[in-house]
CSV table of C-alpha atoms in Angstrom, one decimal:
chain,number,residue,atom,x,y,z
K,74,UNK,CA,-16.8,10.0,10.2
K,75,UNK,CA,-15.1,13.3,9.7
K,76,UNK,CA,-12.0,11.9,12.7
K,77,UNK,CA,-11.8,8.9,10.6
K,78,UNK,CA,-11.1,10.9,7.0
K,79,UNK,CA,-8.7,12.5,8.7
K,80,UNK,CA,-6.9,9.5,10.3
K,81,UNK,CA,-7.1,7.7,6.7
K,82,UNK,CA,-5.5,10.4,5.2
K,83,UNK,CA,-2.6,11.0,7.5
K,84,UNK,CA,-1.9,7.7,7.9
K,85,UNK,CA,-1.7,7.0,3.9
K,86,UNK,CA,0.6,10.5,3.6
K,87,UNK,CA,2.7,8.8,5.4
K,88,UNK,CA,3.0,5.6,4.3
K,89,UNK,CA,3.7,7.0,1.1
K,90,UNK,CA,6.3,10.0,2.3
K,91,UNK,CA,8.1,7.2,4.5
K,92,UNK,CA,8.0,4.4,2.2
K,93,UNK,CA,8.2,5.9,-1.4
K,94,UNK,CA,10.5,8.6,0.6
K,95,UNK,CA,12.9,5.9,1.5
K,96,UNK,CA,13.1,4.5,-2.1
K,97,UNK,CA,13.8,8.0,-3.6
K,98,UNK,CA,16.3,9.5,-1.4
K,99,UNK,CA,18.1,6.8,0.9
K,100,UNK,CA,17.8,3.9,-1.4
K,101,UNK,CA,20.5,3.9,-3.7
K,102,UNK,CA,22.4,6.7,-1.7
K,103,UNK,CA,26.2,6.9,-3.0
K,104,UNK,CA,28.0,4.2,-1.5
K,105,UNK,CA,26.0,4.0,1.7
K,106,UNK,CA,22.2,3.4,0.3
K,107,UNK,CA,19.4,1.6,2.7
K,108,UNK,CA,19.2,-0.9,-0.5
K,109,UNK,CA,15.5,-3.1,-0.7
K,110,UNK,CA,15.8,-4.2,2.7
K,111,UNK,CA,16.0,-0.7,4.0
K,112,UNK,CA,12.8,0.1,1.9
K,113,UNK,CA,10.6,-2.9,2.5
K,114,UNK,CA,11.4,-2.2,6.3
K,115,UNK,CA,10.4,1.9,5.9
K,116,UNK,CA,7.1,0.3,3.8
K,117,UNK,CA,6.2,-1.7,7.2
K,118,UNK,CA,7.6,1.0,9.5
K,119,UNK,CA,4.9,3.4,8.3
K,120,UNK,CA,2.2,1.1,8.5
K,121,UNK,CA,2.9,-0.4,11.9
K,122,UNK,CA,3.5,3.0,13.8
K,123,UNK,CA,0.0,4.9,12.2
K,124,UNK,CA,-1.8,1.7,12.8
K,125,UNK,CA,-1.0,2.6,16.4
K,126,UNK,CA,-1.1,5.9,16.1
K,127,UNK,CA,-4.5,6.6,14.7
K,128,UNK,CA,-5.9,2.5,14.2
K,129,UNK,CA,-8.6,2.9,16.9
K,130,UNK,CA,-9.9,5.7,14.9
K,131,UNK,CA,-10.6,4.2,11.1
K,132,UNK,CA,-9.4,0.7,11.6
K,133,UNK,CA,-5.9,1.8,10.2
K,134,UNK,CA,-6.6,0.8,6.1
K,135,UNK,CA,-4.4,3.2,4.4
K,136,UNK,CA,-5.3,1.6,1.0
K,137,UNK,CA,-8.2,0.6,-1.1
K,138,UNK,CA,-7.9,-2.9,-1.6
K,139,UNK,CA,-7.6,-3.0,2.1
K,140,UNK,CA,-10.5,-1.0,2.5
K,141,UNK,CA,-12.7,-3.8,0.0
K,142,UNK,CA,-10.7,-6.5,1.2
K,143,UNK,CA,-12.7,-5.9,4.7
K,144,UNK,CA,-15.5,-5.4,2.9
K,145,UNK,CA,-15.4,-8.2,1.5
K,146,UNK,CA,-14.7,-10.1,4.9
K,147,UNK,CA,-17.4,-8.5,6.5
K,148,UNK,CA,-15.6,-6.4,8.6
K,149,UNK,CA,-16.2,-2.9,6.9
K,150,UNK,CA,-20.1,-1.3,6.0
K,151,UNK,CA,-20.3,-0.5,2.4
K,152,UNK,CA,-21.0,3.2,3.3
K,153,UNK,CA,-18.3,4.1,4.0
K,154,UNK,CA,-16.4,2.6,1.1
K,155,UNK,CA,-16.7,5.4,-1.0
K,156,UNK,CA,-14.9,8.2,2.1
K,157,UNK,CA,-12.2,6.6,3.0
K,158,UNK,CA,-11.1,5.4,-0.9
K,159,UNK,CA,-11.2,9.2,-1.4
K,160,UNK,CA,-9.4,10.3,1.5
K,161,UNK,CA,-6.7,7.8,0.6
K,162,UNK,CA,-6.0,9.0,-2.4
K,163,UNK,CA,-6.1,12.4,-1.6
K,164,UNK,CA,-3.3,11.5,1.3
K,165,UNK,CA,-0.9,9.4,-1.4
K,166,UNK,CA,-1.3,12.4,-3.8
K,167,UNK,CA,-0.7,14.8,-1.2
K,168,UNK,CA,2.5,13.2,-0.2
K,169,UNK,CA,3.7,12.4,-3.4
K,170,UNK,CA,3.2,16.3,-4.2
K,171,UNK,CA,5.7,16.8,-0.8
K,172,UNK,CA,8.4,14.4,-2.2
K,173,UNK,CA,7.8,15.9,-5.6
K,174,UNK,CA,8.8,19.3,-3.7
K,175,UNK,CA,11.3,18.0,-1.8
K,176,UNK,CA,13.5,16.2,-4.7
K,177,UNK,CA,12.8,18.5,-7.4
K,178,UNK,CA,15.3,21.3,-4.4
K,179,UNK,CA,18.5,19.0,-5.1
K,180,UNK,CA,20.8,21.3,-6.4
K,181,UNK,CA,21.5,19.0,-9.7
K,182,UNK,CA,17.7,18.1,-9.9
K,183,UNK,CA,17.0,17.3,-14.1
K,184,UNK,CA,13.8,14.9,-13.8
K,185,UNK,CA,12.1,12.8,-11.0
K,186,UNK,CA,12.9,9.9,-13.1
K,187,UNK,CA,10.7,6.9,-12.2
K,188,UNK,CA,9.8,8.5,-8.7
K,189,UNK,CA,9.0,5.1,-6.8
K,190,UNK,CA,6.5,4.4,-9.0
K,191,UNK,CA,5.0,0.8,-9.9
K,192,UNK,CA,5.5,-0.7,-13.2
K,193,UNK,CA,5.6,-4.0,-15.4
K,194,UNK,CA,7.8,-4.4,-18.2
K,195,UNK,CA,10.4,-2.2,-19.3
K,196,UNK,CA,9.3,-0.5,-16.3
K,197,UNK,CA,9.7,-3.3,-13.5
K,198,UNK,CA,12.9,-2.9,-11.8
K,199,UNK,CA,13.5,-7.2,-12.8
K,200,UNK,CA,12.2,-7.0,-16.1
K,201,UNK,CA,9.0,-9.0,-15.4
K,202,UNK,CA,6.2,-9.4,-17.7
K,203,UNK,CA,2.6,-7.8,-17.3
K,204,UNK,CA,1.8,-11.4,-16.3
K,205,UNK,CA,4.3,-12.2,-13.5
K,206,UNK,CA,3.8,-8.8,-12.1
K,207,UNK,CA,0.1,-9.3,-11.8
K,208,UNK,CA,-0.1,-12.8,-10.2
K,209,UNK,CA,2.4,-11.4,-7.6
K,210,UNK,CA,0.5,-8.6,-7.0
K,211,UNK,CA,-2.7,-10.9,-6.8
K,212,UNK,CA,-1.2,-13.0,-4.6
K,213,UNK,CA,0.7,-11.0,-1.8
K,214,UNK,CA,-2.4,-8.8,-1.6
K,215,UNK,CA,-4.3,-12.0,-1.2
K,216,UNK,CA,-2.1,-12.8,1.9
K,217,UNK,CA,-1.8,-9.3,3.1
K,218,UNK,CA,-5.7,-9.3,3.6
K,219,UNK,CA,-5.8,-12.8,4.9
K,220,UNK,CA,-3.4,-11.6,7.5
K,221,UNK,CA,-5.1,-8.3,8.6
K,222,UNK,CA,-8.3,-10.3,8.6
K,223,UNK,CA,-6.9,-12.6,10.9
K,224,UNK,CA,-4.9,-10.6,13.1
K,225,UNK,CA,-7.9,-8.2,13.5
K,226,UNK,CA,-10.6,-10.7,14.2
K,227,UNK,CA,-12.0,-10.2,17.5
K,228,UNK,CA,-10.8,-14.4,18.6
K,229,UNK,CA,-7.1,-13.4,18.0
K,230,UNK,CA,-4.6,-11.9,20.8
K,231,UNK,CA,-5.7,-8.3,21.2
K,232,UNK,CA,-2.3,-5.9,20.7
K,233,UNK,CA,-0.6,-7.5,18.5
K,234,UNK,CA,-2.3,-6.5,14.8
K,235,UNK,CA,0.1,-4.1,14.1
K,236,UNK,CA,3.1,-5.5,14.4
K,237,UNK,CA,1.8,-8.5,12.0
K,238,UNK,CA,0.5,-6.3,9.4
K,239,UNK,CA,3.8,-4.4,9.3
K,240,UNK,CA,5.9,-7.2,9.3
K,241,UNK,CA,3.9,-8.7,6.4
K,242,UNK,CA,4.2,-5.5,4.6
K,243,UNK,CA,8.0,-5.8,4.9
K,244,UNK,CA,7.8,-9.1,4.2
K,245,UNK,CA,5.8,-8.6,1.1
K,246,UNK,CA,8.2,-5.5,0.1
K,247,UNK,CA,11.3,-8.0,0.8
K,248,UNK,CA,9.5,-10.5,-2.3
K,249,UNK,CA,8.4,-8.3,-4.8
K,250,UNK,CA,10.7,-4.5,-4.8
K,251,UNK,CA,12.4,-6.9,-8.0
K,252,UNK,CA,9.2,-7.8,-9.3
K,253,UNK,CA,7.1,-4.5,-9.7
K,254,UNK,CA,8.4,-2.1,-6.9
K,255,UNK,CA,6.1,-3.5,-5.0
K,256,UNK,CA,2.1,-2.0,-5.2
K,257,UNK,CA,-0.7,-3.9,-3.2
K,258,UNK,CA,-1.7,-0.2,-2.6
K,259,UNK,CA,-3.6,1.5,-5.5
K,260,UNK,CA,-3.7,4.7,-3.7
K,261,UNK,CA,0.3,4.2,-3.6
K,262,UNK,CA,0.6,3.6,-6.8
K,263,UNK,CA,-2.0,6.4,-8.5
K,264,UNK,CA,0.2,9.0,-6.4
K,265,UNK,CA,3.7,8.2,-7.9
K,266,UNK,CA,2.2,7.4,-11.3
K,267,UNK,CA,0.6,11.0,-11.5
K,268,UNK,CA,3.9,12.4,-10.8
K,269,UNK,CA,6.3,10.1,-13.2
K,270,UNK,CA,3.5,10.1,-15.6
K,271,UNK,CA,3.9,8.6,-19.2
K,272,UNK,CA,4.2,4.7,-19.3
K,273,UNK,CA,3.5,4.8,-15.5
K,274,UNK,CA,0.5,6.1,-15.6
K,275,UNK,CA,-0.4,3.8,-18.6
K,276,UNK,CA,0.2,0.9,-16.6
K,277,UNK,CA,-1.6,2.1,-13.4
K,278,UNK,CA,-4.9,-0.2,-14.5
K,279,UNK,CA,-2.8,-2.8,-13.2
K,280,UNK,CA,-2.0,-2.0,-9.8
K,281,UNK,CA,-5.6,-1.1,-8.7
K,282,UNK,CA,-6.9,-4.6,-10.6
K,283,UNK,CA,-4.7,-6.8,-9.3
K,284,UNK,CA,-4.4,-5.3,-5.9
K,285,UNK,CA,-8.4,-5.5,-5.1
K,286,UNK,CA,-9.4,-8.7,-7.1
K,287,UNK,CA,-6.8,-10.4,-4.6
K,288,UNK,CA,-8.3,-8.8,-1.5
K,289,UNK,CA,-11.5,-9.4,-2.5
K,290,UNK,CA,-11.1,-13.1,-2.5
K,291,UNK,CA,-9.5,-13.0,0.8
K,292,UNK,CA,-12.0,-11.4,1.9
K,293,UNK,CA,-14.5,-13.9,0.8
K,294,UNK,CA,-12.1,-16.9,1.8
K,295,UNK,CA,-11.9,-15.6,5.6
K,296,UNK,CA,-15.7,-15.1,5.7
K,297,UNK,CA,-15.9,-18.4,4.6
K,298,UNK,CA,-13.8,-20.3,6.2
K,299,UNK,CA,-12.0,-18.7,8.8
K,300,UNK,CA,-14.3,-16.4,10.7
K,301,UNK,CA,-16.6,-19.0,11.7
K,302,UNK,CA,-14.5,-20.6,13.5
């Protein structure tokens, strides 16, 4: 249990220093910045490459509606809910607390502004309401879990899980950076919202509600109808 902590928390660090990394330092870069695309492809960079690196060890979840999604489906024991919810968060926080280090060194550093965190609102990088930014989030973490379910089910072609699930990270990144910076991830979006703080944190309700009430019903859809079949 202990290797599997570990592997949860190293591989959520990272998704969170790669992707929120990318969206705070090379994003908007003067003149030659990676833009959304560049970020939504970091997002599903760092999950692809740790679901390699350290999947056969926890299963490669990296975030708790993933983690209840696969509960949900049947694929994950309850008992270990609790430990690797925990480790996430202490990985997101623990990278957040690295960026936080990292950009608060720039020589003309003021404030960490909105830090990559998630909002809705004033604070969605569109401008969406409360209520478009939770249906998308609903929904892409929905599909997200219908897709790891499927791509990890023991009938589909062995190998390949990774590269789905980090193409449909990118994927969902490439729909929704406009919409709410993108969350699906609770653990992604406590750590930046600890650190922007104010109105961020306020909102964070949203992005761990959202987020799990659409991976729960994917996980009970799959069970359902999919892995019986």
């Amino acid at each position: 249990m202990k290797k599997k902590l570990l592997a949860e928390f190293f591989g959520t660090f990272w998704l969170v220093f790669g992707g929120c990394g990318s969206a705070i330092f090379a994003a908007g870069f003067p003149n030659l910045g990676i833009g959304f695309v560049g970020v939504a492809l970091a997002f599903g960079l760092t999950v692809l490459t740790m679901a390699y690196a350290v999947g056969h060890i926890s299963g490669a979840h990296f975030n708790p509606a993933v983690t209840l999604g696969l509960w949900a489906g049947g694929m994950f024991p309850a008992k270990e809910l609790v430990g690797y919810i925990v480790a996430q968060l202490i990985g997101a926080i623990a990278a957040a607390g690295v960026l936080y280090l990292i950009v608060s060194g720039k020589s003309d550093f003021e404030s960490i502004g909105g830090f990559a965190a998630n909002g809705y609102g004033e604070l969605s990088p569109g401008g969406y309401s409360m209520v478009s930014v939770l249906i998308a989030e609903f929904v892409l973490t929905m599909f997200f879990l219908l897709i790891i379910l499927g791509s990890t089910y023991p009938k589909a072609p062995e190998g390949f899980a990774g590269i789905a699930i980090g193409l449909a990270l990118t994927l969902i990144h490439l729909i929704s950076i406009p919409i709410s910076n993108t969350s699906v991830n609770p653990a992604r979006s406590t750590s930046q919202a600890l650190f922007a703080g104010g109105d961020y944190t306020a909102q964070l309700w949203l992005f761990w509600l959202a987020p799990i009430a659409g991976a729960i019903v994917a996980g009970f859809l799959h069970k359902t109808f999919f892995s019986k079949h």
